Coordinates of C-alpha atoms and ligand atoms in Angstrom, one line a residue:
X15 CA -12.3 -4.3 -20.2
X16 CA -14.2 -5.4 -23.2
X17 CA -17.6 -4.7 -21.9
X18 CA -16.6 -1.3 -20.7
X19 CA -17.4 -0.4 -24.3
X20 CA -20.5 0.5 -22.4
X21 CA -18.4 3.3 -21.0
X22 CA -16.4 4.2 -24.0
X23 CA -16.6 2.7 -27.5
X24 CA -13.6 2.4 -29.7
X25 CA -11.1 3.8 -27.3
X26 CA -8.6 2.7 -24.8
X27 CA -10.0 0.1 -22.5
X28 CA -7.3 -0.5 -20.0
X29 CA -9.7 -2.1 -17.5
X30 CA -8.6 -5.5 -16.5
X31 CA -9.5 -8.7 -14.9
X32 CA -7.3 -11.4 -13.6
X33 CA -7.9 -15.0 -12.6
X34 CA -7.2 -14.5 -9.0
X35 CA -5.8 -11.8 -6.9
X36 CA -3.2 -12.1 -4.2
X37 CA -4.8 -9.4 -2.2
X38 CA -8.2 -10.9 -2.0
X39 CA -7.8 -14.6 -1.6
X40 CA -11.0 -16.6 -1.5
X41 CA -11.3 -20.1 -0.4
X42 CA -12.8 -22.0 -3.3
X43 CA -13.0 -25.4 -1.6
X44 CA -16.2 -27.4 -1.7
X45 CA -18.2 -25.4 0.9
X46 CA -21.2 -23.7 -0.7
X47 CA -20.7 -20.0 -1.5
X48 CA -21.8 -17.5 1.1
X49 CA -23.9 -15.6 -1.5
X50 CA -26.2 -17.2 -4.0
X51 CA -25.1 -16.7 -7.6
X52 CA -27.9 -14.1 -8.0
X53 CA -26.8 -12.2 -5.0
X54 CA -23.2 -12.3 -6.2
X55 CA -24.2 -10.9 -9.6
X56 CA -26.4 -8.2 -8.0
X57 CA -23.4 -7.1 -5.9
X58 CA -21.1 -7.2 -9.0
X59 CA -23.5 -5.0 -10.8
X60 CA -23.8 -2.4 -8.0
X61 CA -20.0 -2.2 -7.5
X62 CA -19.4 -2.1 -11.2
X63 CA -21.7 0.9 -11.7
X64 CA -20.0 2.7 -8.8
X65 CA -16.5 2.0 -10.0
X66 CA -17.2 2.9 -13.6
X67 CA -18.0 6.4 -12.6
X68 CA -14.6 6.9 -11.1
X69 CA -12.8 5.2 -13.9
X70 CA -14.8 7.1 -16.5
X71 CA -13.9 10.4 -15.0
X72 CA -10.2 9.6 -14.8
X73 CA -10.2 8.3 -18.4
X74 CA -12.0 11.2 -19.8
X75 CA -9.6 13.7 -18.2
X76 CA -6.7 11.6 -19.4
X77 CA -7.9 11.5 -23.0
X78 CA -8.7 15.2 -23.2
X79 CA -5.7 16.4 -21.3
X80 CA -2.6 14.3 -21.8
X81 CA 0.0 15.1 -19.1
X82 CA 2.2 13.0 -16.8
X83 CA -0.3 13.8 -14.0
X84 CA -3.3 12.5 -15.8
X85 CA -1.4 9.4 -16.7
X86 CA -0.9 8.8 -13.0
X87 CA -4.6 9.4 -12.3
X88 CA -5.9 7.2 -15.1
X89 CA -3.4 4.3 -14.5
X90 CA -4.3 4.4 -10.8
X91 CA -8.1 4.2 -11.5
X92 CA -7.5 1.4 -13.9
X93 CA -5.4 -0.4 -11.4
X94 CA -8.1 -0.1 -8.8
X95 CA -10.6 -1.5 -11.2
X96 CA -8.3 -4.3 -12.1
X97 CA -7.9 -5.3 -8.5
X98 CA -11.6 -5.3 -7.9
X99 CA -12.1 -7.3 -11.0
X100 CA -9.5 -9.9 -10.1
X101 CA -11.3 -10.4 -6.8
X102 CA -14.6 -10.8 -8.5
X103 CA -13.4 -13.3 -11.1
X104 CA -11.9 -15.3 -8.4
X105 CA -15.0 -15.3 -6.4
X106 CA -17.0 -16.3 -9.4
X107 CA -15.1 -19.5 -9.5
X108 CA -17.3 -20.6 -6.6
X109 CA -20.2 -21.0 -9.0
X110 CA -18.4 -23.1 -11.5
X111 CA -20.2 -26.4 -12.2
X112 CA -23.4 -25.3 -10.5
X113 CA -26.7 -25.4 -12.4
X114 CA -27.6 -21.7 -12.7
X115 CA -30.4 -19.8 -14.4
X116 CA -29.3 -18.9 -18.0
X117 CA -29.1 -15.2 -17.4
X118 CA -27.1 -15.6 -14.2
X119 CA -24.7 -17.9 -16.0
X120 CA -24.4 -15.4 -18.8
X121 CA -23.6 -12.6 -16.4
X122 CA -20.9 -14.7 -14.8
X123 CA -19.4 -15.7 -18.2
X124 CA -19.4 -12.0 -19.2
X125 CA -17.8 -11.0 -16.0
X126 CA -15.0 -13.5 -16.6
X127 CA -14.5 -12.5 -20.3
X128 CA -15.1 -8.8 -19.8
X129 CA -11.7 -7.4 -20.4
X130 CA -9.6 -6.5 -23.4
X131 CA -6.5 -6.2 -21.2
X132 CA -6.1 -8.9 -18.5
X133 CA -3.4 -8.2 -16.0
X134 CA -1.3 -10.8 -14.2
X135 CA -2.2 -11.8 -10.7
X136 CA 0.9 -10.1 -9.3
X137 CA 0.4 -6.6 -7.9
X138 CA 3.6 -5.2 -9.3
X139 CA 2.9 -6.6 -12.8
X140 CA -0.6 -5.3 -12.7
X141 CA 0.6 -1.8 -11.9
X142 CA 3.3 -2.1 -14.6
X143 CA 0.8 -3.2 -17.2
X144 CA -1.8 -0.5 -16.4
X145 CA 1.0 2.1 -16.6
X146 CA 2.3 0.8 -19.9
X147 CA -1.2 0.7 -21.5
X148 CA -1.8 4.3 -20.3
X149 CA 1.5 5.4 -21.6
X150 CA 1.2 3.8 -25.0
X151 CA -2.1 5.5 -25.7
X152 CA -0.7 8.8 -24.5
X153 CA 2.3 8.4 -26.9
X154 CA -0.1 8.0 -29.7
X155 CA -2.4 10.9 -28.7
X156 CA 0.6 13.3 -28.2
X157 CA 2.4 12.0 -31.3
X158 CA 3.5 14.5 -33.9
X159 CA 6.0 14.8 -36.8
X160 CA 8.6 17.5 -36.3
X161 CA 10.8 18.7 -39.1
X162 CA 12.5 20.8 -36.4
X163 CA 11.7 22.1 -33.0
X164 CA 9.4 24.9 -34.3
X165 CA 7.7 23.0 -37.1
X166 CA 5.6 20.1 -35.8
X167 CA 2.5 18.6 -37.3
X168 CA -0.1 16.7 -35.2
X169 CA -1.5 13.3 -36.2
X170 CA -4.9 14.8 -36.9
X171 CA -3.4 17.5 -39.2
X172 CA -1.3 14.9 -41.0
X173 CA -4.3 12.8 -41.5
X174 CA -6.0 15.8 -43.2
X175 CA -2.9 16.4 -45.4
X176 CA -2.8 12.8 -46.6
X177 CA -6.3 13.3 -47.9
X178 CA -5.5 16.6 -49.7
X179 CA -2.1 16.3 -51.3
X180 CA -1.4 14.6 -54.6
X181 CA 2.3 15.1 -54.6
X182 CA 4.1 11.8 -54.4
X183 CA 7.1 13.1 -52.4
X184 CA 5.1 15.3 -50.1
X185 CA 2.8 12.3 -49.3
X186 CA 5.8 10.2 -48.6
X187 CA 7.1 12.8 -46.2
X188 CA 3.8 12.9 -44.2
X189 CA 3.6 9.1 -44.3
X190 CA 7.1 8.4 -43.0
X191 CA 6.9 11.5 -40.7
X192 CA 3.9 10.1 -38.8
X193 CA 5.7 6.8 -38.4
X194 CA 8.4 8.5 -36.3
X195 CA 6.0 8.3 -33.3
X196 CA 6.0 4.6 -33.0
X197 CA 9.6 3.2 -32.8
X198 CA 9.7 4.4 -29.1
X199 CA 6.6 2.2 -28.5
X200 CA 8.3 -1.0 -29.6
X201 CA 9.9 -2.1 -26.3
X202 CA 6.9 -1.2 -24.3
X203 CA 4.7 -3.1 -26.7
X204 CA 6.8 -6.2 -26.3
X205 CA 6.5 -6.0 -22.6
X206 CA 2.8 -5.3 -22.8
X207 CA 2.4 -8.5 -24.9
X208 CA 4.2 -10.6 -22.2
X209 CA 2.1 -9.1 -19.4
X210 CA -1.3 -9.4 -21.1
X211 CA -0.6 -13.0 -22.1
X212 CA 0.3 -13.8 -18.5
X213 CA -3.0 -12.3 -17.5
X214 CA -4.9 -14.2 -20.2
X215 CA -3.2 -17.4 -19.2
X216 CA -4.3 -17.0 -15.6
X217 CA -7.9 -16.7 -16.9
X218 CA -7.5 -20.0 -18.7
X219 CA -6.8 -18.8 -22.2
X220 CA -3.8 -19.7 -24.3
X221 CA -3.0 -16.0 -25.0
X222 CA -4.8 -12.7 -25.3
X223 CA -5.8 -13.3 -29.0
X224 CA -7.6 -16.5 -28.0
X225 CA -9.3 -14.6 -25.3
X226 CA -10.5 -11.8 -27.6
X227 CA -11.8 -14.4 -30.0
X228 CA -13.7 -16.1 -27.2
X229 CA -16.1 -13.2 -26.9
X230 CA -18.4 -14.2 -29.7
X231 CA -20.7 -16.8 -28.3
X232 CA -18.7 -19.6 -30.1
X233 CA -15.3 -21.1 -29.7
X234 CA -12.2 -19.1 -30.6
X235 CA -11.4 -21.5 -33.4
X236 CA -15.0 -21.3 -34.8
X237 CA -14.8 -17.5 -34.7
X238 CA -11.5 -17.5 -36.6
X239 CA -13.2 -19.7 -39.2
X240 CA -16.1 -17.3 -39.5
X241 CA -13.8 -14.3 -40.2
X242 CA -12.0 -16.3 -42.9
X243 CA -15.3 -17.3 -44.4
X244 CA -16.6 -13.8 -44.6
X245 CA -13.3 -12.6 -46.1
X246 CA -13.5 -15.2 -48.8
X247 CA -17.0 -13.9 -49.7
X248 CA -15.9 -10.3 -50.3
X249 CA -12.4 -10.8 -51.7
X250 CA -13.4 -10.9 -55.3
X251 CA -15.0 -7.5 -55.0
X252 CA -11.9 -6.1 -53.3
X253 CA -9.7 -7.5 -56.0
X254 CA -11.6 -5.7 -58.8
X255 CA -11.5 -2.5 -56.9
X256 CA -7.7 -2.8 -56.2
X257 CA -7.1 -3.4 -59.9
X258 CA -9.1 -0.3 -61.0
X259 CA -7.5 1.9 -58.5
X260 CA -4.0 0.8 -59.3
X261 CA -4.6 1.5 -63.0
X262 CA -5.8 5.1 -62.2
X263 CA -2.9 5.7 -59.8
X264 CA -0.6 4.6 -62.5
X265 CA -2.0 7.3 -64.7
X266 CA -1.7 9.9 -62.0
X267 CA 1.8 9.1 -60.6
X268 CA 3.4 7.2 -63.5
X269 CA 3.8 3.5 -64.0
X270 CA 7.4 3.7 -62.8
X271 CA 6.0 4.6 -59.4
X272 CA 2.9 2.5 -59.5
X273 CA 3.9 -0.8 -61.2
X274 CA 0.9 -2.4 -62.9
X275 CA 1.7 -5.9 -61.8
X276 CA 2.6 -5.2 -58.1
X277 CA 1.3 -3.8 -54.9
X278 CA 0.1 -0.2 -54.6
X279 CA 2.4 2.2 -52.7
X280 CA 0.8 2.6 -49.3
X281 CA 0.9 6.4 -49.2
X282 CA -1.1 7.2 -52.4
X283 CA -4.6 6.2 -51.3
X284 CA -5.6 9.4 -49.6
X285 CA -5.4 7.9 -46.1
X286 CA -2.6 7.6 -43.6
X287 CA -3.1 3.9 -43.2
X288 CA -4.5 3.1 -46.7
X289 CA -7.5 1.8 -44.9
X290 CA -10.3 3.8 -46.5
X291 CA -9.7 5.4 -49.9
X292 CA -12.6 7.9 -50.2
X293 CA -10.2 10.8 -50.6
X294 CA -9.2 9.6 -54.1
X295 CA -12.8 9.7 -55.3
X296 CA -11.9 12.5 -57.7
X297 CA -9.5 10.2 -59.5
X298 CA -11.9 7.3 -59.5
X299 CA -15.2 9.0 -60.3
X300 CA -16.8 6.8 -63.0
X301 CA -18.9 9.5 -64.7
X302 CA -17.5 12.9 -64.0
X303 CA -20.2 15.5 -63.3
X304 CA -23.0 13.0 -63.3
X305 CA -24.1 13.7 -59.8
X306 CA -23.3 16.1 -57.0
X307 CA -21.8 14.2 -54.2
X308 CA -19.6 17.0 -53.0
X309 CA -20.7 17.4 -49.4
X310 CA -17.2 18.7 -48.6
X311 CA -17.8 21.9 -50.5
X312 CA -21.2 22.4 -49.0
X313 CA -19.7 22.1 -45.5
X314 CA -17.2 24.7 -46.5
X315 CA -19.4 27.1 -48.3
X316 CA -22.1 27.0 -45.6
X317 CA -19.3 27.0 -43.0
X318 CA -20.8 24.3 -40.9
X319 CA -19.6 24.4 -37.3
X320 CA -18.6 21.1 -35.5
X321 CA -21.8 21.5 -33.5
X322 CA -23.9 21.8 -36.6
X323 CA -22.4 18.7 -38.1
X324 CA -23.2 16.8 -34.9
X325 CA -26.7 18.2 -34.9
X326 CA -27.2 16.9 -38.4
X327 CA -26.3 13.4 -37.2
X328 CA -28.6 13.7 -34.2
X329 CA -31.5 14.8 -36.4
X330 CA -31.1 11.5 -38.3
X331 CA -31.5 9.4 -35.2
X332 CA -34.4 11.6 -34.0
X333 CA -36.1 11.0 -37.4
X334 CA -36.1 7.3 -36.5
X335 CA -38.0 8.1 -33.3
X336 CA -35.1 8.2 -30.9
X337 CA -34.7 10.9 -28.3
X338 CA -32.6 14.0 -28.7
X339 CA -29.2 13.8 -27.0
X340 CA -29.2 15.1 -23.4
X341 CA -28.1 18.7 -22.7
X342 CA -25.0 17.4 -21.0
X343 CA -23.9 15.8 -24.3
X344 CA -23.6 19.3 -25.8
X345 CA -21.7 20.8 -22.9
X346 CA -19.4 17.9 -22.0
X347 CA -18.3 16.5 -25.3
X348 CA -15.1 17.5 -27.0
X349 CA -15.9 18.5 -30.6
X350 CA -12.7 20.4 -31.5
X351 CA -9.0 20.0 -31.0
X352 CA -8.0 22.2 -28.1
X353 CA -5.2 24.5 -29.1
X354 CA -3.2 24.4 -25.9
X355 CA -2.8 20.8 -25.0
X356 CA -2.4 17.2 -26.2
X357 CA -5.6 15.1 -26.5
X358 CA -6.4 11.8 -28.1
X359 CA -8.0 13.0 -31.3
X360 CA -9.0 9.6 -32.4
X361 CA -12.8 9.7 -32.3
X362 CA -14.7 7.9 -29.6
X363 CA -18.1 7.8 -28.0
X364 CA -18.6 7.6 -24.2
X365 CA -21.5 6.3 -22.2
X366 CA -20.6 7.5 -18.8
X367 CA -22.7 7.1 -15.6
X368 CA -24.4 4.0 -16.9
X369 CA -25.4 5.6 -20.2
X370 CA -26.9 8.7 -18.6
X371 CA -23.9 10.9 -19.5
X372 CA -23.3 10.5 -23.2
X373 CA -20.4 12.3 -24.9
X374 CA -18.2 12.1 -28.0
X375 CA -14.6 13.0 -28.2
X376 CA -13.4 14.2 -31.6
X377 CA -11.3 16.8 -33.3
X378 CA -13.9 17.5 -36.0
X379 CA -12.7 18.8 -39.4
X380 CA -15.1 20.2 -42.0
X381 CA -15.2 17.2 -44.3
X382 CA -17.8 14.6 -45.4
X383 CA -15.5 12.0 -44.1
X384 CA -15.7 13.5 -40.6
X385 CA -19.4 13.9 -40.9
X386 CA -19.8 10.2 -41.4
X387 CA -17.5 9.6 -38.4
X388 CA -19.9 11.7 -36.4
X389 CA -22.9 9.6 -37.6
X390 CA -20.8 6.6 -36.6
X391 CA -20.0 7.8 -33.1
X392 CA -23.6 8.8 -32.4
X393 CA -24.5 5.2 -33.3
X394 CA -22.5 4.2 -30.2
X395 CA -24.2 6.8 -28.1
X396 CA -27.6 5.7 -29.1
X397 CA -26.7 2.1 -28.4
X398 CA -25.4 3.1 -25.0
X399 CA -28.5 5.0 -24.3
X400 CA -30.7 2.2 -25.5
X401 CA -29.2 -0.5 -23.1
X402 CA -28.9 1.8 -20.1
X403 CA -31.7 0.0 -18.3
X404 CA -30.0 -3.3 -18.5
X405 CA -27.9 -4.4 -15.5
X406 CA -24.3 -3.1 -15.9
X407 CA -22.9 -6.5 -16.9
X408 CA -25.3 -6.5 -19.8
X409 CA -24.6 -2.9 -20.8
X410 CA -22.8 -3.6 -24.0
X411 CA -23.5 -4.6 -27.6
X412 CA -24.5 -8.0 -28.7
X413 CA -21.0 -8.4 -29.9
X414 CA -18.3 -5.8 -30.5
X415 CA -19.1 -5.6 -34.2
X416 CA -22.7 -4.6 -33.4
X417 CA -21.6 -1.6 -31.6
X418 CA -19.6 -0.4 -34.6
X419 CA -22.3 -1.3 -37.1
X420 CA -25.1 0.9 -35.8
X421 CA -23.7 4.2 -37.0
X422 CA -22.3 2.5 -40.1
X423 CA -25.8 1.3 -41.0
X424 CA -27.1 4.8 -40.7
X425 CA -24.5 6.2 -43.0
X426 CA -25.9 3.9 -45.7
X427 CA -29.0 6.0 -45.6
X428 CA -27.1 9.1 -46.6
X429 CA -28.3 8.8 -50.1
X430 CA -28.3 11.7 -52.5
X431 CA -32.0 12.2 -51.8
X432 CA -31.3 12.4 -48.1
X433 CA -28.3 14.7 -48.6
X434 CA -30.4 17.0 -50.7
X435 CA -33.3 17.0 -48.3
X436 CA -31.1 18.1 -45.4
X437 CA -29.2 20.6 -47.6
X438 CA -25.9 18.9 -47.8
X439 CA -25.9 18.7 -51.6
X440 CA -27.6 20.9 -54.2
X441 CA -29.1 18.2 -56.4
X442 CA -29.9 14.5 -56.3
X443 CA -29.8 12.5 -59.5
X444 CA -31.1 9.0 -59.7
X445 CA -29.7 8.0 -63.1
X446 CA -27.8 4.7 -63.5
X447 CA -24.6 6.7 -63.9
X448 CA -25.3 8.6 -60.6
X449 CA -25.8 5.3 -58.9
X450 CA -22.4 4.0 -60.0
X451 CA -20.7 7.2 -59.0
X452 CA -22.1 6.9 -55.5
X453 CA -21.3 3.2 -55.3
X454 CA -17.7 4.0 -56.2
X455 CA -17.5 6.6 -53.5
X456 CA -18.9 4.2 -50.9
X457 CA -16.8 1.2 -52.1
X458 CA -13.6 3.3 -51.8
X459 CA -14.4 3.4 -48.1
X460 CA -16.3 0.2 -47.4
X461 CA -14.7 -2.3 -49.7
X462 CA -11.2 -1.0 -49.5
X463 CA -11.5 -1.2 -45.7
X464 CA -12.3 -4.9 -45.5
X465 CA -8.8 -6.4 -45.9
X466 CA -7.3 -3.8 -43.6
X467 CA -9.8 -4.5 -40.9
X468 CA -9.2 -8.2 -41.3
X469 CA -5.5 -8.1 -41.0
X470 CA -5.0 -5.8 -38.0
X471 CA -6.1 -8.5 -35.6
X472 CA -4.5 -11.2 -37.6
X473 CA -1.3 -9.5 -36.9
X474 CA -2.1 -9.2 -33.2
X475 CA -3.4 -12.8 -33.0
X476 CA 0.1 -13.8 -34.3
X477 CA 1.9 -11.5 -31.9
X478 CA -0.1 -12.7 -28.9
X479 CA 0.3 -16.4 -29.8
X480 CA 4.0 -16.0 -30.4
X481 CA 3.8 -17.0 -34.0
X482 CA 5.1 -13.6 -34.8
X483 CA 8.2 -13.0 -32.8
X484 CA 9.2 -9.5 -31.5
X485 CA 12.1 -9.4 -34.0
X486 CA 9.6 -9.8 -36.8
X487 CA 6.9 -7.4 -35.7
X488 CA 7.3 -5.0 -38.7
X489 CA 8.0 -7.6 -41.3
X490 CA 4.9 -9.6 -40.3
X491 CA 2.9 -6.4 -40.5
X492 CA 4.0 -5.6 -44.0
X493 CA 3.6 -9.3 -45.1
X494 CA 0.0 -9.1 -44.1
X495 CA -0.5 -5.7 -45.7
X496 CA 0.8 -7.2 -48.9
X497 CA -1.2 -10.4 -48.7
X498 CA -4.6 -8.9 -47.9
X499 CA -4.4 -5.4 -49.2
X500 CA -1.9 -5.6 -52.0
X501 CA 0.0 -2.6 -50.8
X502 CA 3.6 -2.0 -50.0
X503 CA 5.5 0.7 -48.0
X504 CA 7.1 3.4 -50.1
X505 CA 10.5 2.9 -48.5
X506 CA 12.2 -0.1 -46.8
X507 CA 10.7 -0.6 -43.4
X508 CA 13.0 -2.8 -41.3
X509 CA 12.8 -3.7 -37.7
X510 CA 14.0 -0.3 -36.5
X511 CA 10.4 0.8 -37.2
X512 CA 7.2 -0.2 -35.5
X513 CA 4.6 0.7 -38.1
X514 CA 1.7 -1.1 -36.4
X515 CA 2.1 1.3 -33.5
X516 CA 1.2 4.3 -35.8
X517 CA -2.4 3.0 -35.9
X518 CA -4.4 4.1 -32.9
X519 CA -5.9 0.7 -32.0
X520 CA -2.6 -1.0 -31.5
X521 CA -1.2 1.3 -28.7
X522 CA -4.9 1.9 -27.7
X523 CA -5.5 -1.8 -27.1
X524 CA -8.8 -1.8 -29.0
X525 CA -9.5 -5.0 -30.9
X526 CA -10.1 -4.4 -34.6
X527 CA -12.1 -7.4 -35.9
X528 CA -15.2 -5.5 -34.7
X529 CA -14.8 -3.1 -37.7
X530 CA -14.5 -5.9 -40.1
X531 CA -17.6 -7.5 -38.8
X532 CA -19.5 -4.2 -38.7
X533 CA -18.7 -3.4 -42.4
X534 CA -20.5 -6.7 -43.2
X535 CA -23.2 -6.5 -40.7
X536 CA -24.2 -2.9 -41.6
X537 CA -25.4 -4.1 -45.0
X538 CA -27.3 -7.0 -43.4
X539 CA -29.0 -4.6 -41.0
X540 CA -29.7 -2.2 -43.8
X541 CA -31.4 -4.9 -45.9
X542 CA -33.8 -5.7 -43.1
X543 CA -34.4 -2.2 -42.0
X544 CA -35.2 -1.1 -45.6
X545 CA -37.7 -3.9 -45.8
X546 CA -39.3 -2.8 -42.6
X547 CA -39.4 0.8 -43.9
X548 CA -41.3 -0.5 -46.9
X549 CA -38.5 0.4 -49.4
X550 CA -38.9 -1.0 -52.9
X551 CA -36.3 -1.2 -55.6
X552 CA -32.5 -1.2 -55.3
X553 CA -31.1 -1.5 -51.8
X554 CA -28.5 1.1 -52.7
X555 CA -31.2 3.7 -53.1
X556 CA -32.8 3.1 -49.7
X557 CA -32.7 5.6 -46.9
X558 CA -34.5 4.8 -43.7
X559 CA -34.4 8.5 -42.7
X560 CA -37.8 9.3 -41.1
X561 CA -38.9 5.7 -40.7
X562 CA -40.2 5.2 -37.2
X563 CA -40.9 1.5 -37.9
X564 CA -37.3 0.8 -38.8
X565 CA -36.2 2.9 -35.9
X566 CA -38.3 0.9 -33.4
X567 CA -36.9 -2.4 -34.6
X568 CA -33.4 -1.1 -34.5
X569 CA -33.9 0.4 -31.0
X570 CA -35.4 -2.8 -29.7
X571 CA -32.3 -4.7 -30.8
X572 CA -30.0 -2.2 -29.2
X573 CA -32.0 -2.1 -25.9
X574 CA -31.2 -5.8 -25.3
X575 CA -27.6 -4.9 -24.9
X576 CA -25.6 -8.1 -24.4
X577 CA -28.2 -9.8 -22.3
X578 CA -28.6 -12.5 -25.0
X579 CA -26.3 -14.2 -27.5
X580 CA -25.7 -12.1 -30.6
X581 CA -27.3 -14.7 -32.8
X582 CA -30.6 -14.1 -31.0
X583 CA -30.3 -10.3 -31.5
X584 CA -29.4 -10.8 -35.2
X585 CA -32.3 -13.1 -35.7
X586 CA -34.8 -10.7 -34.3
X587 CA -33.7 -8.0 -36.7
X588 CA -32.8 -9.9 -39.8
X589 CA -34.4 -13.4 -39.4
X590 CA -31.0 -15.1 -39.7
X591 CA -28.5 -16.3 -37.1
X592 CA -25.4 -16.0 -39.3
X593 CA -23.3 -13.1 -40.3
X594 CA -23.4 -13.1 -44.1
X595 CA -21.7 -11.0 -46.7
X596 CA -24.2 -11.6 -49.5
X597 CA -25.9 -8.3 -48.5
X598 CA -22.8 -6.3 -49.2
X599 CA -22.1 -8.2 -52.4
X600 CA -25.7 -7.6 -53.6
X601 CA -25.5 -4.0 -52.6
X602 CA -22.5 -3.4 -54.8
X603 CA -23.6 -5.5 -57.7
X604 CA -23.9 -2.5 -60.0
X605 CA -20.4 -1.4 -59.2
X606 CA -19.0 -4.9 -59.6
X607 CA -20.3 -4.9 -63.2
X608 CA -18.7 -1.6 -63.9
X609 CA -15.4 -2.6 -62.4
X610 CA -15.3 -5.8 -64.4
X611 CA -15.8 -3.8 -67.6
X612 CA -13.0 -1.4 -66.6
X613 CA -10.6 -4.1 -65.7
X614 CA -11.2 -6.2 -68.9
X615 CA -7.8 -6.8 -70.4
X616 CA -5.9 -5.7 -67.3
X617 CA -3.5 -7.9 -65.5
X618 CA -5.1 -7.8 -62.0
X619 CA -3.4 -9.0 -58.9
X620 CA -0.1 -8.3 -57.2
Ligands
X8Z730 O1 -11.9 3.8 -34.7 C1 -12.9 4.0 -35.4 C2 -14.0 4.9 -34.9 C3 -14.0 4.9 -33.4 S1 -15.0 3.8 -32.8 C4 -13.7 6.3 -35.3 N1 -13.0 3.5 -36.6 C5 -12.0 2.7 -37.2 C6 -10.7 3.5 -37.5 O2 -10.8 4.7 -37.5 O3 -9.7 2.9 -37.8 C7 -14.2 3.6 -37.5 C8 -13.8 2.9 -38.7 C9 -12.6 2.1 -38.5
ZN731 ZN1 -16.8 3.1 -33.5

């Protein structure tokens, strides 16, 4: 369920609610409810805390040990939860139309909305859906590309290779190889769409997409408009970046392979999904040798262990005045890929036992990219720890984008000065050229990511609403990739393929707009935190490392959980009630100037 992000952030949330359950019928006729609304919510909170422990344990074991047995255990736990939730949502109907205290009303609304995967009201279908959802995530986690029986490469390894290779054909092999995992998901996904929509329909939503969009303290239609507005704000910056990158890739691979008036081949951007392009920084570095941003080589020469990398992230949060992570974090987390079994390597942060048992699950590699993912994941953990004293129904972020934005905000403070201070680079230059270099490095991840993070759910919204029919799943995916990102697959991708399934969040049933919003919010947060920290000068040069004042304000926002509308939380930190991309645009103003110069005379667009 959506607000079980309080349990696990950015991972499979197969917990479900349904409108009414056949097993626990409740008479909703005019008689007053047996419990007051406050009593009902108190009971919901108690039962939720109890159930969450069991589900958390089953899910953790499933994700760190993928077998047929753990699939049974996890699906059963989720089914149990779903049944409980169905009953609670049905019981909550008794309070419809009553005048309730605002917090009580909010708790009831969140209970009703609190699922990313609503199951139908039919016991057999509920079981079927929890099993399909568990299976789909397992197929992703266990996915590998095999040249033959003895030569298989895991997803995590392939991801690494995509960042390292510069050989056109080799990249194409990894790219197409990874996408062999998803065609077998296609039929299951189609059935999952039918079932989740049935579940969402029983809750009063047109389809699951509409239900996901309803979780933002505004109407689904207004929210869709908000995402479009934010995209329009940032698109001009993306277009300049696309143009500059395409030109350089044309030099590297030849203009016969990278046509200068069309989309970029999707396998040349250093990333399996072309979502973040930081691995082609060497190609794009504006002023070679101008500043030392090579954290990768420090990690290798100093031979950082996964634990040391995590410690570095923890130290940052501690510098803001936050607590050290509990001992159990260090003993219970999964930092490395186990050699002897399948696990879900896709990074996630877990707040088990009501936020008292924090963990991350990763397969950490010795790269700067992964280091930043660790900082990102700990942002989730610190959020989970901050709201742990809220009642369980309020134990989640203000909206899903806030959860993703905490760690992302912190990574903005990984300035050259900070990296030097903690020994991750040898020198820190502050020349104008060094600033542009760092901006390029950041934009390759942050700006390149925006259209991708916008389109993933646009595809799903279309799929759930029926606008995208099953026979067009792949075509619609590539149409959106072309429209937003200006990229194209290296080979023909007909409907025998199911390329969306090769991205974790599709089989994992994790909504994606959260990342789009986070990429914008993080700059808004940073602008305010830097002001609080007393930073003067360019925002891009600000690090809040060591600022207890900024840390206090950040923590205060996190500790509210989802007890209030996100607009209130945003206002307390930033003074505004609107998400706004001007902060990211201002941040990258120096790079925008550089890109425009570079692109002068080029025929941009695709
Ligand atoms: O899924 C994640 C996190 C887990 S919360 C590692 N991210 C998105 C992705 O990998 O696709 C972080 C950025 C985008
Ligand atoms: Zn995350």
